[in-house]
Amino acid sequence: MVGWDRGHLAPSADFRWSEKALSESYLYSNMSPQLDDFNRDGWAELEGLLRGYVARTGHHLHVVTGGVLKDGLPVIERGANKVSIPEQYYKVVLDLEAGKAIAFLMPNVKLPYPIEHYAVPIDEVEELTGLDFFNLVEGQESMEQEADTELWIPAVAAGDVDPIYAPSLPRGHFNTVQAKLYMGRGKKVTVVGKVVSSRYSQAGHLWFNLDKQYPNQIFSVMIRKENLVNFSGDPKAEFDGKVIAVTGEVSKFGESAVMVVDGEKKLKVFGRDTQ
């Protein structure tokens, strides 16, 4: 499959308990064309998330994985069988011991958003695929309407939130994922997100992490120690846990986006004089 990864449906890492099972996970019947950035990043992260859930809870999981197939999909032209390239992949997950279920529906692209953004009720995957999952399980109707990310994703349970839905923001406002597009461009933009953690550094600078906490932060705000006097109160106390809009230039700090703010006119609770 030139140009595409041979993406595992059932992940090979789940079969390391058996040399034969591990070998058979590489059969083409368990492969599907996936963009390399999708297969090696977002898809691999989801596989690791479910393994982590099993390790954390000790529960058995029932997982159904597949590509969303439909007429008119592009195909692997060089292959004799003209294998279709799905535009979306899903995992449908059931924990019978907890009586909980969830699904993840992901586009076959480099995923811009965190994993929880792609969590959906199983009903949504059933409607899209025409398949009826777990139809013999008692109580499956109510379980298939849930998408409780706090149960499945520790970071969400710890306080992380999904970046704000971009189309819901006013013109000229961007969410924390979109902020990365402006790193190093020298353009002033307004970024909106929830302060999920904050701290004073040893040097006395104040840091806010928006939407995602350390070490998974995607956008941070820094107020230098010398600029704290430009705030009428304690910005940490004022903005902790709030959805804020912050205006300035976006810089790169490691792999995440950072905005340095020098005064309170650049940082407001979202909805207060921001729209």
Short mmCIF file of N, CA, C and O in Angstrom, two decimals, residues 14 49-63 93-101 151-152:
data_model
loop_
_atom_site.label_atom_id
_atom_site.label_comp_id
_atom_site.label_asym_id
_atom_site.label_seq_id
_atom_site.Cartn_x
_atom_site.Cartn_y
_atom_site.Cartn_z
N ASP A 14 -2.02 -5.75 21.44
CA ASP A 14 -2.98 -6.48 22.26
C ASP A 14 -2.78 -7.99 22.18
O ASP A 14 -3.46 -8.75 22.88
N LEU A 49 -5.02 4.18 24.90
CA LEU A 49 -6.01 4.61 25.88
C LEU A 49 -6.84 3.43 26.37
O LEU A 49 -7.07 3.27 27.58
N LEU A 50 -7.26 2.56 25.46
CA LEU A 50 -8.08 1.41 25.85
C LEU A 50 -7.25 0.38 26.61
O LEU A 50 -7.74 -0.23 27.56
N ARG A 51 -5.99 0.20 26.22
CA ARG A 51 -5.13 -0.70 27.00
C ARG A 51 -4.94 -0.15 28.41
O ARG A 51 -4.92 -0.89 29.40
N GLY A 52 -4.79 1.17 28.51
CA GLY A 52 -4.63 1.79 29.81
C GLY A 52 -5.87 1.63 30.68
O GLY A 52 -5.77 1.45 31.90
N TYR A 53 -7.03 1.66 30.04
CA TYR A 53 -8.29 1.48 30.78
C TYR A 53 -8.34 0.07 31.39
O TYR A 53 -8.71 -0.10 32.55
N VAL A 54 -7.95 -0.92 30.60
CA VAL A 54 -7.94 -2.30 31.09
C VAL A 54 -6.95 -2.44 32.25
O VAL A 54 -7.25 -3.06 33.28
N ALA A 55 -5.77 -1.85 32.09
CA ALA A 55 -4.76 -1.95 33.14
C ALA A 55 -5.22 -1.24 34.42
O ALA A 55 -4.95 -1.70 35.53
N ARG A 56 -5.93 -0.14 34.24
CA ARG A 56 -6.37 0.67 35.39
C ARG A 56 -7.53 0.03 36.14
O ARG A 56 -7.61 0.08 37.36
N THR A 57 -8.45 -0.59 35.40
CA THR A 57 -9.67 -1.11 36.01
C THR A 57 -9.64 -2.61 36.24
O THR A 57 -10.37 -3.13 37.08
N GLY A 58 -8.84 -3.34 35.45
CA GLY A 58 -8.86 -4.79 35.51
C GLY A 58 -10.06 -5.41 34.83
O GLY A 58 -10.29 -6.62 34.93
N HIS A 59 -10.83 -4.59 34.11
CA HIS A 59 -12.03 -5.09 33.44
C HIS A 59 -11.71 -5.61 32.04
O HIS A 59 -10.77 -5.16 31.39
N HIS A 60 -12.51 -6.55 31.57
CA HIS A 60 -12.43 -7.00 30.19
C HIS A 60 -13.21 -6.02 29.31
O HIS A 60 -14.27 -5.53 29.71
N LEU A 61 -12.68 -5.77 28.13
CA LEU A 61 -13.38 -4.91 27.18
C LEU A 61 -13.75 -5.69 25.93
O LEU A 61 -12.99 -6.55 25.48
N HIS A 62 -14.91 -5.39 25.38
CA HIS A 62 -15.32 -5.89 24.07
C HIS A 62 -15.21 -4.71 23.10
O HIS A 62 -15.86 -3.69 23.28
N VAL A 63 -14.35 -4.87 22.09
CA VAL A 63 -14.07 -3.78 21.17
C VAL A 63 -14.33 -4.23 19.73
O VAL A 63 -13.84 -5.28 19.31
N VAL A 93 -16.87 0.30 22.00
CA VAL A 93 -16.28 -0.30 23.20
C VAL A 93 -17.36 -0.57 24.25
O VAL A 93 -18.18 0.30 24.54
N LEU A 94 -17.32 -1.78 24.82
CA LEU A 94 -18.28 -2.17 25.86
C LEU A 94 -17.55 -2.75 27.07
O LEU A 94 -16.72 -3.65 26.92
N ASP A 95 -17.87 -2.22 28.25
CA ASP A 95 -17.38 -2.76 29.51
C ASP A 95 -18.59 -3.35 30.23
O ASP A 95 -19.37 -2.61 30.85
N LEU A 96 -18.76 -4.67 30.14
CA LEU A 96 -19.93 -5.31 30.75
C LEU A 96 -19.91 -5.21 32.27
O LEU A 96 -20.96 -5.08 32.91
N GLU A 97 -18.71 -5.26 32.85
CA GLU A 97 -18.62 -5.21 34.32
C GLU A 97 -19.08 -3.86 34.86
O GLU A 97 -19.71 -3.79 35.92
N ALA A 98 -18.77 -2.79 34.14
CA ALA A 98 -19.18 -1.45 34.57
C ALA A 98 -20.55 -1.07 34.03
O ALA A 98 -21.15 -0.10 34.49
N GLY A 99 -21.04 -1.85 33.04
CA GLY A 99 -22.31 -1.49 32.41
C GLY A 99 -22.21 -0.20 31.62
O GLY A 99 -23.15 0.60 31.58
N LYS A 100 -21.04 0.04 30.99
CA LYS A 100 -20.78 1.27 30.27
C LYS A 100 -20.28 0.98 28.86
O LYS A 100 -19.64 -0.04 28.62
N ALA A 101 -20.55 1.90 27.97
CA ALA A 101 -20.10 1.75 26.58
C ALA A 101 -19.80 3.13 26.00
O ALA A 101 -20.29 4.16 26.50
N LEU A 151 -15.17 8.63 32.35
CA LEU A 151 -14.92 7.24 32.74
C LEU A 151 -13.72 6.66 32.01
O LEU A 151 -12.93 5.92 32.59
N TRP A 152 -13.57 7.00 30.75
CA TRP A 152 -12.60 6.33 29.89
C TRP A 152 -11.27 7.06 29.78
O TRP A 152 -10.25 6.44 29.47
#
